[in-house]
Short mmCIF file of C-alpha atoms in Angstrom, two decimals:
data_model
loop_
_atom_site.label_atom_id
_atom_site.label_comp_id
_atom_site.label_asym_id
_atom_site.label_seq_id
_atom_site.Cartn_x
_atom_site.Cartn_y
_atom_site.Cartn_z
CA UNK A 1 -39.93 18.73 -58.09
CA UNK A 2 -38.49 21.78 -56.33
CA UNK A 3 -41.97 23.09 -55.44
CA UNK A 4 -42.88 19.73 -53.85
CA UNK A 5 -39.69 19.74 -51.75
CA UNK A 6 -40.36 23.31 -50.59
CA UNK A 7 -43.94 22.36 -49.68
CA UNK A 8 -42.72 19.36 -47.66
CA UNK A 9 -40.12 21.48 -45.83
CA UNK A 10 -42.74 24.09 -44.92
CA UNK A 11 -45.10 21.40 -43.61
CA UNK A 12 -42.37 19.86 -41.48
CA UNK A 13 -41.35 23.27 -40.16
CA UNK A 14 -44.94 24.08 -39.18
CA UNK A 15 -45.33 20.65 -37.54
CA UNK A 16 -42.22 21.01 -35.34
CA UNK A 17 -43.00 24.64 -34.46
CA UNK A 18 -46.57 23.67 -33.47
CA UNK A 19 -45.24 20.77 -31.39
CA UNK A 20 -42.76 23.03 -29.62
CA UNK A 21 -45.51 25.54 -28.87
CA UNK A 22 -47.80 22.83 -27.47
CA UNK A 23 -45.07 21.58 -25.18
CA UNK A 24 -45.69 22.73 -21.58
CA UNK A 25 -43.32 25.34 -20.15
CA UNK A 26 -42.21 22.88 -17.44
CA UNK A 27 -41.10 20.38 -20.09
CA UNK A 28 -39.20 23.03 -22.02
CA UNK A 29 -37.47 24.31 -18.91
CA UNK A 30 -36.64 20.73 -17.94
CA UNK A 31 -35.16 20.06 -21.39
CA UNK A 32 -33.08 23.22 -21.21
CA UNK A 33 -31.89 22.26 -17.73
CA UNK A 34 -30.94 18.77 -18.96
CA UNK A 35 -29.01 20.18 -21.89
CA UNK A 36 -27.16 22.58 -19.59
CA UNK A 37 -26.37 19.84 -17.09
CA UNK A 38 -25.09 17.62 -19.89
CA UNK A 39 -22.87 20.40 -21.14
CA UNK A 40 -21.54 21.07 -17.66
CA UNK A 41 -20.90 17.39 -17.05
CA UNK A 42 -19.08 17.06 -20.33
CA UNK A 43 -16.77 19.86 -19.26
CA UNK A 44 -16.01 18.51 -15.72
CA UNK A 45 -15.96 14.74 -16.13
CA UNK A 46 -12.78 14.49 -18.19
CA UNK A 47 -9.92 12.94 -16.23
CA UNK A 48 -6.43 11.82 -17.12
CA UNK A 49 -5.21 8.52 -15.73
CA UNK A 50 -1.64 7.37 -15.81
CA UNK A 51 -1.40 4.57 -18.41
CA UNK A 52 -0.57 1.28 -16.68
CA UNK A 53 1.62 -1.46 -18.01
CA UNK A 54 0.44 -3.19 -21.18
CA UNK A 55 -2.19 -5.81 -20.22
CA UNK A 56 -2.11 -9.33 -21.51
CA UNK A 57 -3.71 -9.01 -24.94
CA UNK A 58 -6.86 -7.50 -23.50
CA UNK A 59 -8.64 -4.29 -22.58
CA UNK A 60 -8.63 -3.45 -18.89
CA UNK A 61 -11.39 -0.89 -19.10
CA UNK A 62 -14.27 -3.31 -18.60
CA UNK A 63 -12.65 -5.02 -15.58
CA UNK A 64 -14.79 -8.07 -16.01
CA UNK A 65 -18.24 -6.44 -15.74
CA UNK A 66 -19.31 -8.11 -18.99
CA UNK A 67 -19.24 -11.86 -19.29
CA UNK A 68 -16.58 -12.83 -21.79
CA UNK A 69 -17.47 -15.25 -24.56
CA UNK A 70 -15.52 -18.49 -24.82
CA UNK A 71 -14.79 -17.79 -28.48
CA UNK A 72 -14.01 -14.13 -28.07
CA UNK A 73 -10.78 -14.51 -30.02
CA UNK A 74 -12.74 -15.41 -33.16
CA UNK A 75 -15.66 -13.00 -32.67
CA UNK A 76 -13.90 -9.88 -31.45
CA UNK A 77 -13.48 -6.97 -33.83
CA UNK A 78 -10.63 -4.58 -33.07
CA UNK A 79 -11.26 -0.91 -33.81
CA UNK A 80 -8.28 1.41 -33.81
CA UNK A 81 -8.12 5.15 -34.09
CA UNK A 82 -6.94 8.34 -32.51
CA UNK A 83 -8.16 9.72 -29.18
CA UNK A 84 -8.26 13.23 -27.86
CA UNK A 85 -7.65 14.14 -24.22
CA UNK A 86 -8.72 17.41 -22.70
CA UNK A 87 -8.19 19.01 -19.32
CA UNK A 88 -10.79 20.84 -17.30
CA UNK A 89 -10.15 23.55 -14.76
CA UNK A 90 -10.70 21.13 -11.89
CA UNK A 91 -8.09 18.74 -13.27
CA UNK A 92 -5.55 21.54 -13.55
CA UNK A 93 -6.24 22.62 -9.96
CA UNK A 94 -5.92 19.04 -8.70
CA UNK A 95 -2.66 18.43 -10.58
CA UNK A 96 -1.26 21.72 -9.26
CA UNK A 97 -2.22 20.78 -5.70
CA UNK A 98 -0.55 17.38 -6.02
CA UNK A 99 2.64 19.02 -7.28
CA UNK A 100 2.59 21.51 -4.41
CA UNK A 101 2.09 18.71 -1.87
CA UNK A 102 4.94 16.69 -3.31
CA UNK A 103 7.24 19.72 -3.32
CA UNK A 104 6.26 20.51 0.26
CA UNK A 105 7.01 16.97 1.42
CA UNK A 106 10.40 16.97 -0.29
CA UNK A 107 11.30 20.34 1.21
CA UNK A 108 10.32 19.21 4.70
CA UNK A 109 12.30 16.00 4.36
CA UNK A 110 15.45 17.78 3.17
CA UNK A 111 15.04 20.48 5.82
CA UNK A 112 14.83 17.84 8.57
CA UNK A 113 17.88 16.03 7.24
CA UNK A 114 19.82 19.29 7.02
CA UNK A 115 19.05 20.10 10.66
CA UNK A 116 20.14 16.60 11.70
CA UNK A 117 23.44 16.96 9.83
CA UNK A 118 24.10 20.37 11.39
CA UNK A 119 23.36 19.05 14.89
CA UNK A 120 25.58 16.01 14.29
CA UNK A 121 28.50 18.19 13.18
CA UNK A 122 28.05 20.39 16.25
CA UNK A 123 28.11 17.36 18.52
CA UNK A 124 31.25 15.82 16.98
CA UNK A 125 33.22 19.03 16.59
CA UNK A 126 32.56 20.31 20.13
CA UNK A 127 34.98 17.91 21.96
CA UNK A 128 37.66 18.59 19.36
CA UNK A 129 37.13 22.34 19.75
CA UNK A 130 37.52 21.99 23.52
CA UNK A 131 40.93 20.40 22.97
CA UNK A 132 42.16 22.72 20.20
CA UNK A 133 41.11 26.20 21.43
CA UNK A 134 43.55 26.36 24.39
CA UNK A 135 46.49 25.65 22.03
CA UNK A 136 45.33 28.47 19.74
CA UNK A 137 44.39 31.17 22.28
CA UNK A 138 46.96 30.78 25.13
CA UNK A 139 49.56 28.18 24.15
CA UNK A 140 52.32 29.66 26.36
CA UNK A 141 50.36 29.36 29.61
CA UNK A 142 49.36 25.72 29.24
CA UNK A 143 50.97 23.10 31.42
CA UNK A 144 52.62 20.13 29.80
CA UNK A 145 50.43 17.11 29.12
CA UNK A 146 51.70 13.97 30.89
CA UNK A 147 51.22 10.31 30.24
CA UNK A 148 47.70 10.23 31.72
CA UNK A 149 46.68 13.18 29.54
CA UNK A 150 47.99 11.51 26.40
CA UNK A 151 46.07 8.34 27.30
CA UNK A 152 42.91 10.45 27.47
CA UNK A 153 43.54 11.51 23.87
CA UNK A 154 43.29 7.87 22.79
CA UNK A 155 40.14 7.44 24.87
CA UNK A 156 38.49 10.48 23.23
CA UNK A 157 39.44 9.31 19.75
CA UNK A 158 37.98 5.82 20.13
CA UNK A 159 34.85 7.03 21.91
CA UNK A 160 34.19 9.53 19.13
CA UNK A 161 34.65 6.79 16.53
CA UNK A 162 32.21 4.50 18.37
CA UNK A 163 29.74 7.36 18.73
CA UNK A 164 30.03 8.18 15.02
CA UNK A 165 29.28 4.58 13.98
CA UNK A 166 26.42 4.29 16.46
CA UNK A 167 24.78 7.53 15.31
CA UNK A 168 25.16 6.51 11.66
CA UNK A 169 23.55 3.10 12.34
CA UNK A 170 20.61 4.50 14.33
CA UNK A 171 19.73 7.86 12.80
CA UNK A 172 21.05 7.90 9.23
CA UNK A 173 19.04 5.00 7.86
CA UNK A 174 17.00 5.39 4.66
CA UNK A 175 13.63 6.94 5.36
CA UNK A 176 10.78 4.43 5.05
CA UNK A 177 7.97 6.96 4.77
CA UNK A 178 7.00 10.57 5.28
CA UNK A 179 4.88 10.96 8.42
CA UNK A 180 2.33 13.77 8.87
CA UNK A 181 3.74 14.90 12.23
CA UNK A 182 7.16 14.97 13.80
CA UNK A 183 8.42 11.93 15.68
CA UNK A 184 8.09 13.05 19.30
CA UNK A 185 10.87 10.97 20.88
CA UNK A 186 13.36 11.83 18.17
CA UNK A 187 12.54 15.54 18.50
CA UNK A 188 12.94 15.34 22.30
CA UNK A 189 16.32 13.64 21.92
CA UNK A 190 17.47 16.30 19.47
CA UNK A 191 16.41 19.07 21.87
CA UNK A 192 18.11 17.28 24.76
CA UNK A 193 21.39 16.98 22.84
CA UNK A 194 21.24 20.61 21.76
CA UNK A 195 20.61 21.86 25.32
CA UNK A 196 23.33 19.56 26.61
CA UNK A 197 25.94 20.86 24.14
CA UNK A 198 24.93 24.49 24.74
CA UNK A 199 25.28 24.05 28.51
CA UNK A 200 28.76 22.54 28.05
CA UNK A 201 29.75 25.47 25.82
CA UNK A 202 28.49 27.99 28.40
CA UNK A 203 30.45 26.33 31.19
CA UNK A 204 33.52 26.09 28.95
CA UNK A 205 33.31 29.75 28.03
CA UNK A 206 32.86 31.01 31.59
CA UNK A 207 35.27 28.75 33.49
CA UNK A 208 37.96 28.01 30.89
CA UNK A 209 38.01 30.64 28.13
CA UNK A 210 37.57 33.69 30.38
CA UNK A 211 40.07 32.56 32.98
CA UNK A 212 42.43 30.94 30.46
CA UNK A 213 42.85 27.82 32.60
CA UNK A 214 46.40 26.47 32.56
CA UNK A 215 45.52 22.91 33.59
CA UNK A 216 45.30 21.24 30.20
CA UNK A 217 44.73 17.78 31.68
CA UNK A 218 41.54 19.07 33.35
CA UNK A 219 40.39 20.46 29.99
CA UNK A 220 40.94 17.06 28.37
CA UNK A 221 38.98 15.35 31.15
CA UNK A 222 36.19 17.87 30.59
CA UNK A 223 36.04 16.89 26.90
CA UNK A 224 36.08 13.19 27.85
CA UNK A 225 33.11 13.74 30.17
CA UNK A 226 31.21 15.36 27.27
CA UNK A 227 31.84 12.34 25.03
CA UNK A 228 30.76 9.95 27.80
CA UNK A 229 27.53 11.88 28.29
CA UNK A 230 26.84 11.77 24.56
CA UNK A 231 27.29 7.99 24.58
CA UNK A 232 24.75 7.71 27.41
CA UNK A 233 22.30 9.86 25.46
CA UNK A 234 22.72 7.53 22.49
CA UNK A 235 21.93 4.58 24.75
CA UNK A 236 18.78 6.43 25.85
CA UNK A 237 17.88 6.91 22.17
CA UNK A 238 18.18 3.15 21.57
CA UNK A 239 15.86 2.44 24.49
CA UNK A 240 13.21 4.98 23.43
CA UNK A 241 13.31 4.44 19.67
CA UNK A 242 13.97 0.71 19.36
CA UNK A 243 13.58 -1.30 22.58
CA UNK A 244 10.44 0.34 23.94
CA UNK A 245 8.23 -0.88 21.08
CA UNK A 246 9.43 -4.50 21.01
CA UNK A 247 7.13 -5.86 23.72
CA UNK A 248 3.61 -6.43 22.28
CA UNK A 249 0.97 -4.44 24.11
CA UNK A 250 -1.90 -4.10 21.63
CA UNK A 251 -3.65 -6.36 19.14
CA UNK A 252 -4.86 -4.43 16.10
CA UNK A 253 -7.49 -5.63 13.64
CA UNK A 254 -7.00 -4.34 10.09
CA UNK A 255 -9.97 -4.61 7.72
CA UNK A 256 -10.05 -3.58 4.07
CA UNK A 257 -13.20 -1.61 3.42
CA UNK A 258 -14.00 -2.97 -0.05
CA UNK A 259 -13.87 -6.76 0.37
CA UNK A 260 -13.59 -7.19 4.16
CA UNK A 261 -10.15 -8.85 4.06
CA UNK A 262 -8.93 -8.91 7.67
CA UNK A 263 -5.58 -9.42 9.38
CA UNK A 264 -4.50 -9.18 13.03
CA UNK A 265 -1.14 -7.89 14.28
CA UNK A 266 0.52 -7.38 17.65
CA UNK A 267 2.14 -3.99 18.19
CA UNK A 268 4.06 -2.40 21.01
CA UNK A 269 3.83 1.05 22.54
CA UNK A 270 3.69 3.16 19.41
CA UNK A 271 2.10 6.43 18.43
CA UNK A 272 -0.84 6.32 16.03
CA UNK A 273 1.24 7.48 13.05
CA UNK A 274 4.01 4.97 13.78
CA UNK A 275 1.43 2.21 14.15
CA UNK A 276 -0.11 3.27 10.83
CA UNK A 277 3.30 3.00 9.17
CA UNK A 278 3.83 -0.50 10.57
CA UNK A 279 0.37 -1.56 9.39
CA UNK A 280 0.98 -0.30 5.86
CA UNK A 281 4.25 -2.23 5.71
CA UNK A 282 2.45 -5.38 6.86
CA UNK A 283 -0.36 -4.71 4.37
CA UNK A 284 1.93 -4.86 1.33
CA UNK A 285 3.34 -8.22 2.47
CA UNK A 286 0.30 -9.99 3.98
CA UNK A 287 -2.85 -8.79 2.21
CA UNK A 288 -3.75 -10.21 -1.20
CA UNK A 289 -3.71 -7.70 -4.02
CA UNK A 290 -6.75 -5.45 -4.20
CA UNK A 291 -8.84 -6.41 -7.24
CA UNK A 292 -11.73 -3.99 -7.91
CA UNK A 293 -13.03 -6.19 -10.73
CA UNK A 294 -14.17 -8.85 -8.24
CA UNK A 295 -16.39 -6.29 -6.50
CA UNK A 296 -18.46 -5.47 -9.58
CA UNK A 297 -20.44 -8.74 -9.54
CA UNK A 298 -22.89 -7.62 -6.85
CA UNK A 299 -23.35 -4.21 -8.47
CA UNK A 300 -24.07 -5.72 -11.89
CA UNK A 301 -26.46 -8.24 -10.31
CA UNK A 302 -28.42 -5.47 -8.55
CA UNK A 303 -28.51 -3.38 -11.72
CA UNK A 304 -29.76 -6.42 -13.68
CA UNK A 305 -32.57 -6.98 -11.20
CA UNK A 306 -33.72 -3.38 -11.47
CA UNK A 307 -33.22 -3.12 -15.23
CA UNK A 308 -36.48 -4.91 -16.09
CA UNK A 309 -38.64 -2.69 -13.88
CA UNK A 310 -40.65 0.09 -15.48
CA UNK A 311 -42.77 2.71 -13.70
CA UNK A 312 -45.72 4.39 -15.41
CA UNK A 313 -47.39 7.61 -14.34
CA UNK A 314 -51.14 7.13 -14.88
CA UNK A 315 -52.10 10.62 -13.68
CA UNK A 316 -50.36 12.43 -16.50
CA UNK A 317 -47.28 14.65 -16.50
CA UNK A 318 -49.00 17.81 -15.31
CA UNK A 319 -50.84 16.56 -12.24
CA UNK A 320 -47.85 15.83 -9.96
CA UNK A 321 -44.69 17.69 -9.24
CA UNK A 322 -41.29 16.34 -10.20
CA UNK A 323 -40.36 15.57 -6.58
CA UNK A 324 -43.58 13.65 -6.01
CA UNK A 325 -43.11 11.63 -9.21
CA UNK A 326 -39.53 10.74 -8.28
CA UNK A 327 -40.59 9.73 -4.76
CA UNK A 328 -43.40 7.52 -6.03
CA UNK A 329 -41.11 5.93 -8.62
CA UNK A 330 -38.47 5.13 -6.01
CA UNK A 331 -41.09 3.56 -3.73
CA UNK A 332 -42.42 1.47 -6.59
CA UNK A 333 -38.90 0.31 -7.52
CA UNK A 334 -38.13 -0.69 -3.91
CA UNK A 335 -41.41 -2.61 -3.60
CA UNK A 336 -40.82 -4.46 -6.86
CA UNK A 337 -37.25 -5.31 -5.88
CA UNK A 338 -38.50 -6.65 -2.53
CA UNK A 339 -40.94 -8.94 -4.33
CA UNK A 340 -38.10 -10.25 -6.49
CA UNK A 341 -35.88 -10.84 -3.48
CA UNK A 342 -37.39 -14.26 -2.83
CA UNK A 343 -35.98 -15.69 -6.07
CA UNK A 344 -32.68 -13.77 -6.17
CA UNK A 345 -30.80 -16.38 -4.11
CA UNK A 346 -31.48 -19.01 -6.78
CA UNK A 347 -29.99 -16.75 -9.43
CA UNK A 348 -26.95 -16.10 -7.23
CA UNK A 349 -26.48 -19.81 -6.62
CA UNK A 350 -26.58 -20.73 -10.30
CA UNK A 351 -24.35 -17.78 -11.26
CA UNK A 352 -21.68 -18.82 -8.76
CA UNK A 353 -21.92 -22.45 -9.83
CA UNK A 354 -21.53 -21.49 -13.48
CA UNK A 355 -18.57 -19.24 -12.67
CA UNK A 356 -16.83 -21.99 -10.71
CA UNK A 357 -17.40 -24.42 -13.57
CA UNK A 358 -15.85 -21.99 -16.06
CA UNK A 359 -12.90 -21.35 -13.77
CA UNK A 360 -12.19 -25.07 -13.37
CA UNK A 361 -12.48 -25.56 -17.13
CA UNK A 362 -10.12 -22.70 -17.95
CA UNK A 363 -7.72 -23.81 -15.24
CA UNK A 364 -7.53 -27.33 -16.65
CA UNK A 365 -6.83 -25.97 -20.13
CA UNK A 366 -4.14 -23.69 -18.75
CA UNK A 367 -2.42 -26.45 -16.79
CA UNK A 368 -2.33 -28.72 -19.85
CA UNK A 369 -1.00 -25.92 -22.10
CA UNK A 370 1.76 -25.00 -19.63
CA UNK A 371 2.82 -28.62 -19.13
CA UNK A 372 3.06 -29.11 -22.90
CA UNK A 373 5.11 -25.91 -23.20
CA UNK A 374 7.55 -27.02 -20.50
CA UNK A 375 7.81 -30.45 -22.12
CA UNK A 376 8.73 -28.67 -25.34
CA UNK A 377 11.39 -26.73 -23.41
CA UNK A 378 12.98 -29.92 -22.14
CA UNK A 379 13.01 -31.29 -25.66
CA UNK A 380 14.66 -28.09 -26.89
CA UNK A 381 17.26 -28.30 -24.12
CA UNK A 382 18.15 -31.84 -25.12
CA UNK A 383 18.52 -30.76 -28.74
CA UNK A 384 20.61 -27.70 -27.82
CA UNK A 385 23.11 -29.84 -25.96
CA UNK A 386 24.02 -31.40 -29.28
CA UNK A 387 24.47 -28.03 -31.01
CA UNK A 388 27.48 -25.76 -31.08
CA UNK A 389 27.86 -23.25 -28.20
CA UNK A 390 27.03 -20.30 -30.45
CA UNK A 391 23.60 -21.70 -31.45
CA UNK A 392 22.24 -22.19 -27.89
CA UNK A 393 19.18 -20.06 -26.98
CA UNK A 394 19.16 -17.99 -23.83
CA UNK A 395 16.20 -18.24 -21.37
CA UNK A 396 14.66 -15.02 -22.69
CA UNK A 397 14.52 -16.32 -26.25
CA UNK A 398 13.19 -19.68 -25.07
CA UNK A 399 10.42 -17.94 -23.12
CA UNK A 400 9.43 -15.88 -26.17
CA UNK A 401 9.41 -19.03 -28.29
CA UNK A 402 7.02 -21.06 -26.12
CA UNK A 403 4.88 -18.19 -24.81
CA UNK A 404 2.43 -18.15 -27.79
CA UNK A 405 1.46 -21.77 -27.14
CA UNK A 406 0.15 -20.92 -23.67
CA UNK A 407 -0.86 -17.26 -24.18
CA UNK A 408 -4.44 -17.97 -25.23
CA UNK A 409 -5.23 -20.34 -22.34
CA UNK A 410 -3.55 -18.02 -19.84
CA UNK A 411 -5.40 -15.01 -21.18
CA UNK A 412 -8.80 -16.69 -20.92
CA UNK A 413 -8.08 -17.85 -17.38
CA UNK A 414 -6.98 -14.39 -16.28
CA UNK A 415 -10.09 -12.88 -17.83
CA UNK A 416 -12.35 -15.39 -16.11
CA UNK A 417 -10.76 -14.79 -12.71
CA UNK A 418 -10.65 -10.98 -13.26
CA UNK A 419 -6.82 -10.84 -13.06
CA UNK A 420 -6.04 -9.55 -16.56
CA UNK A 421 -5.15 -6.07 -15.30
CA UNK A 422 -2.68 -7.45 -12.71
CA UNK A 423 -0.33 -9.16 -15.18
CA UNK A 424 1.16 -7.66 -18.30
CA UNK A 425 2.63 -9.61 -21.17
CA UNK A 426 6.11 -8.40 -20.36
CA UNK A 427 5.85 -9.48 -16.70
CA UNK A 428 4.59 -12.94 -17.71
CA UNK A 429 7.47 -13.44 -20.13
CA UNK A 430 9.96 -12.31 -17.49
CA UNK A 431 8.48 -14.76 -14.98
CA UNK A 432 8.60 -17.53 -17.58
CA UNK A 433 12.26 -16.78 -18.33
CA UNK A 434 13.00 -16.78 -14.58
CA UNK A 435 11.39 -20.23 -14.21
CA UNK A 436 13.34 -21.58 -17.20
CA UNK A 437 16.62 -20.20 -15.84
CA UNK A 438 16.14 -21.82 -12.42
CA UNK A 439 14.78 -25.11 -13.84
CA UNK A 440 11.39 -24.75 -12.14
CA UNK A 441 8.37 -26.96 -12.74
CA UNK A 442 5.12 -25.95 -14.50
CA UNK A 443 3.35 -25.92 -11.13
CA UNK A 444 5.84 -23.39 -9.81
CA UNK A 445 5.23 -21.18 -12.84
CA UNK A 446 1.44 -21.37 -12.49
CA UNK A 447 1.39 -20.65 -8.76
CA UNK A 448 1.65 -16.89 -9.35
CA UNK A 449 -1.52 -16.93 -11.47
CA UNK A 450 -3.63 -19.64 -9.84
CA UNK A 451 -3.30 -18.20 -6.32
CA UNK A 452 -3.41 -14.41 -5.76
CA UNK A 453 -0.22 -13.36 -4.03
CA UNK A 454 0.56 -10.48 -1.68
CA UNK A 455 0.44 -6.96 -3.01
CA UNK A 456 4.20 -6.40 -3.03
CA UNK A 457 4.80 -9.20 -5.57
CA UNK A 458 3.04 -7.33 -8.35
CA UNK A 459 4.30 -4.45 -10.45
CA UNK A 460 5.21 -1.35 -8.44
CA UNK A 461 3.13 0.90 -10.67
CA UNK A 462 0.12 -1.25 -9.85
CA UNK A 463 0.29 -1.74 -6.07
CA UNK A 464 2.13 1.26 -4.71
CA UNK A 465 -0.25 4.03 -3.69
CA UNK A 466 1.18 7.50 -4.13
CA UNK A 467 -0.08 8.72 -0.80
CA UNK A 468 -1.92 7.37 2.22
CA UNK A 469 -4.16 9.58 4.34
CA UNK A 470 -4.38 8.97 8.08
CA UNK A 471 -7.77 9.84 9.56
CA UNK A 472 -8.01 9.79 13.34
CA UNK A 473 -10.07 11.57 15.96
CA UNK A 474 -7.17 11.51 18.42
CA UNK A 475 -3.86 13.22 17.77
CA UNK A 476 -1.60 11.11 15.56
CA UNK A 477 1.34 11.73 17.92
CA UNK A 478 -0.51 10.22 20.87
CA UNK A 479 0.02 6.59 21.77
CA UNK A 480 -2.21 3.65 21.03
CA UNK A 481 -4.94 2.96 23.56
CA UNK A 482 -7.59 0.35 24.10
CA UNK A 483 -10.38 0.99 21.59
CA UNK A 484 -8.44 3.39 19.35
CA UNK A 485 -9.92 3.50 15.83
CA UNK A 486 -8.33 5.18 12.82
CA UNK A 487 -8.47 4.90 9.04
CA UNK A 488 -5.76 4.60 6.41
CA UNK A 489 -7.24 5.86 3.17
CA UNK A 490 -5.90 5.67 -0.36
CA UNK A 491 -7.53 6.17 -3.76
CA UNK A 492 -9.45 2.89 -4.17
CA UNK A 493 -10.08 1.71 -0.62
CA UNK A 494 -9.34 2.32 3.04
CA UNK A 495 -8.01 0.25 5.92
CA UNK A 496 -10.06 0.40 9.13
CA UNK A 497 -7.82 -0.22 12.16
CA UNK A 498 -9.15 -1.09 15.63
CA UNK A 499 -6.81 -1.64 18.58
CA UNK A 500 -7.44 -3.82 21.63
CA UNK A 501 -5.14 -4.04 24.60
CA UNK A 502 -3.63 -7.43 25.29
CA UNK A 503 -5.09 -8.55 28.63
CA UNK A 504 -3.00 -9.03 31.73
CA UNK A 505 -2.34 -12.72 32.26
CA UNK A 506 -2.24 -14.08 35.81
CA UNK A 507 -0.55 -17.45 36.14
CA UNK A 508 -0.56 -19.61 39.24
CA UNK A 509 1.43 -22.67 40.20
CA UNK A 510 0.02 -25.89 41.52
CA UNK A 511 2.34 -28.32 43.25
CA UNK A 512 1.78 -32.02 42.75
CA UNK A 513 3.45 -34.43 45.15
CA UNK A 514 5.56 -36.92 43.18
CA UNK A 515 4.57 -39.70 45.63
CA UNK A 516 0.92 -39.36 44.65
CA UNK A 517 1.68 -40.93 41.26
CA UNK A 518 3.15 -44.13 42.70
CA UNK A 519 1.08 -47.31 42.70
CA UNK A 520 1.64 -51.02 43.26
CA UNK A 521 0.82 -53.66 40.67
CA UNK A 522 0.07 -57.04 42.24
CA UNK A 523 0.08 -60.09 40.00
CA UNK A 524 -1.48 -63.41 40.91
CA UNK A 525 0.96 -66.30 41.01
CA UNK A 526 -1.59 -68.82 39.81
CA UNK A 527 -2.60 -68.81 36.18
CA UNK A 528 -5.53 -70.50 34.54
CA UNK A 529 -4.78 -73.62 32.55
#
């Protein structure tokens, strides 16, 4: 028995060695290249994604590319186990770069706020220093302050209080976003205030400190003039930062690159980066949530059309080069796909009709299940009114009690409409408890799932992009112009923004004489009998 096994092993060894020797050198080099490329891809294709919220009893990895079976709950086999995650060198470099960018943005934001606080303290302490320094340096030479001078003290105090509140309301608001470049008007105002305060200090040092002026009332009036000038600068800041952009000057068209969703907005005289910030704020409130699963239908349909095509090389592997073979195969695939194009619209029509039928069916089941669950809630509320106060269920417990009766229908509907990754089980139960607390109808509960809402209504981990990238040929600090085009890019999609200037409207008046509308109605006295 052992001799027969050895003989078989030797025969197999000779067969495989002979086959490897007969293999052309191009094939062997190609196989080695494929094995190396596979090894390199296995080292560089590993990524780590932040785990999202727990989906509603389903896997979000497929995102609807496979058609779900109606009876998937009975035919699905769950396989559990451990998983291993590894990091490549590229992932480490990318994570390090993201950390450095975030640290740089935080440092720049705190540095800007620190400079603003320092400048604000300099502005508010300068008038007080003008009033206090004469009493410290030459108190014996100062003239007495009369009634008019004491009245100026009250004026300075109230003006400084008004200025403090106005600066706090305009400049010390929570930051909405971090812009790539400095805000030009705010920087110009800061430079103007700094130059203004420095010029006042220079004049004060030359004309008052050096000469030790004895007229204290004139010094107080000098401080009052500084406060008045600062109030006028604050009024200029309101005009430049707030009022200038209120009048609409441009109509911008915002288009999402993946699905073509489009909105139009009217904006005033803004820089490109400020306009981009306003558009992003409108995007979170007006655009429906971005759903990549809905975009996979066309890709799967094209892949299905090309899946049944096979290309054969009748000349043999050694007669043509690899580039020529690939070129001929691609031409053959394109020609075959073009021949199938005549019947593809019928397949698309029947696929869409079948999908709409399944959506209507699942929606009807969901509506019936939710109505029955809310009817059960009303019955429970009537029974709880008869119980003792300690035995009454809170809305959270009631939501957890009735949720299993509608979970299956809701899950199937979300899977059919490719929304399963947008709603987690916890968020659905919270929404159900909210509807029970506020005595809302089943239709109000279902509205969040039957109609896709704006992006901001979903979980923050889902809709909030970590960083937007502004791509523009013109400088981002320059103002909007007619025909300006720029992109707002995030991880999954980009917003293409095109601006058009609102045309100048010429209106004319046409006078109509009131007497031209008068007429006389004559009636015959005789009537027919």
